[in-house]
Structure formats: structure tokens, C-alpha cells
Backbone as numpy.savetxt, mean C-alpha at the origin, in Angstrom:
# Nx Ny Nz CAx CAy CAz Cx Cy Cz
-28.13 2.10 18.12 -26.98 2.98 17.96 -25.95 2.29 17.05
-25.47 3.02 16.08 -24.54 2.46 15.08 -23.25 1.96 15.71
-22.68 2.74 16.60 -21.38 2.38 17.17 -21.45 1.13 18.03
-22.57 0.89 18.68 -22.66 -0.30 19.52 -22.98 -1.55 18.71
-23.60 -1.40 17.54 -23.97 -2.54 16.72 -22.94 -2.87 15.64
-22.05 -1.97 15.34 -21.09 -2.17 14.26 -19.79 -2.73 14.81
-19.31 -3.81 14.22 -18.05 -4.40 14.63 -16.98 -4.09 13.57
-15.99 -3.30 13.96 -14.92 -2.94 13.04 -14.12 -4.16 12.61
-14.12 -5.20 13.41 -13.33 -6.38 13.06 -13.85 -7.05 11.79
-15.07 -6.75 11.38 -15.58 -7.30 10.11 -14.84 -6.71 8.91
-14.24 -5.55 9.07 -13.52 -4.90 7.98 -12.05 -5.33 7.89
-11.58 -6.05 8.89 -10.18 -6.45 8.94 -9.95 -7.63 8.00
-8.87 -7.53 7.22 -8.54 -8.55 6.22 -7.54 -9.56 6.77
-7.67 -10.79 6.32 -6.75 -11.85 6.70 -5.44 -11.64 5.95
-4.30 -11.59 6.65 -3.02 -11.38 5.96 -2.64 -12.53 5.03
-3.26 -13.69 5.19 -3.00 -14.82 4.31 -4.13 -15.04 3.31
-5.06 -14.09 3.23 -6.22 -14.25 2.37 -5.94 -13.89 0.92
-6.95 -14.14 0.09 -6.82 -13.90 -1.35 -6.70 -12.42 -1.68
-7.38 -11.57 -0.94 -7.32 -10.12 -1.23 -5.91 -9.60 -1.01
-5.30 -9.97 0.09 -3.94 -9.50 0.38 -2.94 -10.13 -0.60
-3.15 -11.38 -0.98 -2.26 -12.02 -1.95 -2.33 -11.31 -3.30
-3.54 -10.98 -3.74 -3.69 -10.24 -5.01 -3.07 -8.85 -4.89
-3.28 -8.22 -3.75 -2.70 -6.89 -3.53 -1.17 -6.94 -3.57
-0.59 -7.97 -2.97 0.87 -8.11 -2.98 1.41 -8.25 -4.40
0.72 -9.00 -5.24 1.14 -9.16 -6.64 1.06 -7.82 -7.37
-0.02 -7.09 -7.14 -0.16 -5.76 -7.76 0.96 -4.84 -7.30
1.29 -4.88 -6.02 2.35 -4.00 -5.49 3.72 -4.35 -6.08
3.98 -5.63 -6.29 5.24 -6.03 -6.93 5.30 -5.47 -8.35
4.21 -5.62 -9.08 4.15 -5.09 -10.44 4.34 -3.57 -10.45
3.66 -2.86 -9.54 3.80 -1.39 -9.47 5.22 -0.97 -9.13
5.86 -1.72 -8.25 7.25 -1.41 -7.90 8.16 -1.57 -9.12
7.95 -2.63 -9.88 8.75 -2.83 -11.10 8.50 -1.73 -12.12
7.26 -1.28 -12.24 6.93 -0.19 -13.17 7.67 1.08 -12.76
7.62 1.41 -11.48 8.27 2.64 -11.01 9.79 2.54 -11.16
10.35 1.39 -10.80 11.81 1.20 -10.91 12.26 1.30 -12.37
11.40 0.86 -13.29 11.76 0.92 -14.70 11.52 2.27 -15.35
10.43 2.94 -14.98 10.04 4.16 -15.68 10.63 5.45 -15.10
10.79 5.53 -13.81 11.27 6.79 -13.22 12.68 7.14 -13.70
13.64 6.20 -13.73 14.95 6.56 -14.27 14.89 6.98 -15.74
14.05 6.29 -16.52 13.90 6.68 -17.94 13.31 8.07 -18.06
12.36 8.38 -17.17 11.71 9.69 -17.23 12.73 10.80 -17.02
13.57 10.66 -16.03 14.51 11.74 -15.70 15.78 11.70 -16.55
16.02 10.60 -17.25 17.20 10.51 -18.10 16.90 10.84 -19.55
15.87 10.21 -20.11 15.62 10.33 -21.54 14.43 11.23 -21.89
13.46 11.32 -21.02 12.25 12.07 -21.32 12.10 13.24 -20.36
13.09 14.10 -20.32 13.07 15.21 -19.37 11.91 16.17 -19.63
11.56 16.36 -20.88 10.48 17.30 -21.20 9.11 16.64 -21.17
8.97 15.54 -21.90 7.66 14.91 -22.03 7.81 13.39 -21.97
7.08 12.79 -21.07 7.04 11.34 -20.98 5.83 10.86 -21.77
5.95 9.79 -22.52 4.79 9.30 -23.27 3.57 9.08 -22.37
2.38 9.28 -22.93 1.13 9.21 -22.16 0.96 7.87 -21.46
1.29 6.78 -22.12 1.15 5.45 -21.52 2.04 5.32 -20.28
3.21 5.89 -20.34 4.12 5.84 -19.18 3.58 6.67 -18.03
3.05 7.85 -18.34 2.45 8.68 -17.30 1.26 7.97 -16.66
0.46 7.29 -17.46 -0.69 6.56 -16.93 -0.22 5.42 -16.02
0.82 4.72 -16.42 1.34 3.62 -15.60 1.89 4.15 -14.27
2.58 5.29 -14.31 3.09 5.88 -13.07 1.95 6.36 -12.17
0.90 6.91 -12.75 -0.25 7.36 -11.96 -0.93 6.18 -11.28
-1.09 5.08 -12.00 -1.69 3.88 -11.41 -0.81 3.34 -10.28
0.49 3.33 -10.50 1.42 2.86 -9.47 1.37 3.76 -8.24
1.37 5.08 -8.44 1.29 6.01 -7.32 0.01 5.82 -6.52
-1.10 5.63 -7.21 -2.38 5.40 -6.55 -2.35 4.09 -5.77
-1.72 3.08 -6.33 -1.62 1.79 -5.64 -0.80 1.90 -4.37
0.26 2.70 -4.38 1.07 2.87 -3.18 0.28 3.58 -2.07
-0.54 4.54 -2.44 -1.38 5.22 -1.45 -2.42 4.25 -0.89
-3.01 3.44 -1.77 -3.99 2.45 -1.32 -3.35 1.41 -0.41
-2.08 1.13 -0.62 -1.35 0.19 0.23 -1.29 0.71 1.67
-1.05 2.00 1.83 -1.01 2.59 3.17 -2.36 2.40 3.85
-3.43 2.69 3.15 -4.77 2.54 3.72 -5.06 1.08 4.04
-4.73 0.19 3.12 -5.02 -1.23 3.31 -4.28 -1.80 4.52
-3.09 -1.31 4.79 -2.34 -1.81 5.94 -3.02 -1.52 7.27
-3.84 -0.49 7.32 -4.60 -0.20 8.54 -5.75 -1.20 8.74
-6.07 -1.96 7.70 -7.18 -2.91 7.76 -6.73 -4.36 7.60
-5.45 -4.62 7.78 -4.92 -5.97 7.67 -4.56 -6.48 9.05
-5.13 -7.63 9.41 -4.90 -8.20 10.74 -3.42 -8.47 10.97
-3.05 -8.42 12.24 -1.68 -8.74 12.62 -1.58 -10.22 12.91
-0.54 -10.83 12.43 -0.31 -12.25 12.70 0.72 -12.37 13.80
0.32 -12.99 14.90 1.24 -13.24 16.02 1.87 -14.62 15.78
3.14 -14.62 15.46 3.82 -15.86 15.05 3.87 -16.91 16.16
4.08 -16.47 17.40 4.22 -17.43 18.49 2.93 -18.21 18.72
1.79 -17.51 18.63 0.50 -18.13 18.93 -0.24 -18.59 17.68
0.23 -18.21 16.51 -0.49 -18.43 15.25 -1.89 -17.82 15.33
-1.98 -16.70 16.03 -3.27 -16.03 16.20 -3.27 -14.73 15.41
-4.47 -14.24 15.12 -4.64 -12.97 14.42 -5.18 -11.92 15.38
-4.61 -10.72 15.32 -5.13 -9.59 16.09 -6.07 -8.83 15.18
-7.34 -8.71 15.59 -8.35 -8.07 14.77 -8.76 -6.70 15.30
-8.22 -6.28 16.41 -8.58 -5.00 17.01 -7.95 -3.86 16.21
-8.79 -2.99 15.68 -8.33 -1.90 14.80 -7.31 -0.99 15.50
-7.53 -0.69 16.75 -6.61 0.21 17.47 -5.22 -0.39 17.56
-5.14 -1.68 17.85 -3.85 -2.36 17.94 -3.17 -2.43 16.59
-3.94 -2.73 15.54 -3.40 -2.78 14.19 -2.84 -1.42 13.78
-3.62 -0.37 14.02 -3.19 0.99 13.65 -1.95 1.41 14.43
-1.91 1.12 15.72 -0.75 1.50 16.54 0.50 0.77 16.06
0.36 -0.52 15.81 1.52 -1.31 15.38 2.05 -0.81 14.03
1.12 -0.54 13.11 1.54 -0.06 11.79 2.16 1.33 11.89
1.56 2.19 12.68 2.07 3.56 12.83 3.45 3.59 13.47
3.76 2.62 14.31 5.06 2.61 14.99 6.10 1.74 14.28
5.72 1.12 13.15 6.70 0.30 12.44 6.89 0.79 11.00
5.97 0.50 10.11 6.18 0.70 8.68 5.50 1.93 8.08
4.71 2.65 8.84 3.96 3.76 8.26 4.86 4.81 7.61
5.89 5.25 8.29 6.78 6.27 7.74 7.46 5.80 6.45
7.90 4.57 6.42 8.52 4.00 5.22 7.52 3.96 4.08
6.30 3.51 4.38 5.26 3.43 3.35 4.85 4.80 2.84
4.81 5.79 3.71 4.48 7.15 3.27 5.56 7.70 2.33
6.81 7.41 2.63 7.89 7.83 1.73 7.78 7.10 0.38
7.43 5.83 0.42 7.27 5.07 -0.82 6.06 5.55 -1.61
5.07 6.06 -0.91 3.85 6.52 -1.58 3.99 7.92 -2.19
5.15 8.55 -1.95 5.37 9.88 -2.55 5.26 9.73 -4.07
4.51 10.57 -4.72 4.28 10.41 -6.17 5.58 10.37 -6.97
5.71 9.35 -7.80 6.90 9.25 -8.65 6.89 10.30 -9.74
5.76 10.93 -9.95 5.68 11.99 -10.95 6.20 13.33 -10.43
6.44 13.40 -9.11 6.96 14.62 -8.52 8.44 14.79 -8.89
8.79 16.01 -9.13 10.20 16.29 -9.45 11.05 16.14 -8.21
12.29 15.61 -8.34 13.15 15.44 -7.17 13.68 16.78 -6.67
């Protein structure tokens, strides 16, 4: 049976690992792109934004959505014990009750009109 043989904890990422570190760098870059391009879009390019700018915003928007998904697969670090929580249900509950709403607002497409 698949459910009895499959361990979801194998899919959980280490919050101090290379994948999360690379993801954090990408998210910083995407945030800078959005902060730089969205005001220009609504101030100077009301009708048409150059194609390269639209592509950059689309990549940033996609990255923000992927960030929400990735957070459901990132282990929780318990500071007191220096231990990692690998149980998917606990990770999902903690994320849903803390940062999920903020991340969903951040993931709203920057190409959407205000």
C-alpha cells in the first residue's frame, strides 16, 4: 500500500539547507524587481509596459506563489531544542496559523490592476 510505505518527511526541506538558501536569494531578488517595476508601471507606463518588464513581473509573481507552496514543505526549527519538526500536519498547521495569509497577499499578482 502506497500510504503505508511512503514517508512524507522525505519531502520536507531543511530550513538551513542549500535549497532554502537559494530560494531566499531568489525571493529577495523578486521583491526588489516588484518594488522597482510596479511603481514605474502605474506611473510611467500606464498603457503598455515593456515586454522585458512584464516578463520580470511574471517570473516574480510565479516565484511568490511557489514560495507559498514551498513553505508547506519546509521543516520547522524549534529554537529551544535545536530540533526540526518534520511532520507535515504540524508544519502546515503552523504555517496556516502564522504567515499564510500574509504570503497569500504578497503572492497577489503584481500585474493585477489596483
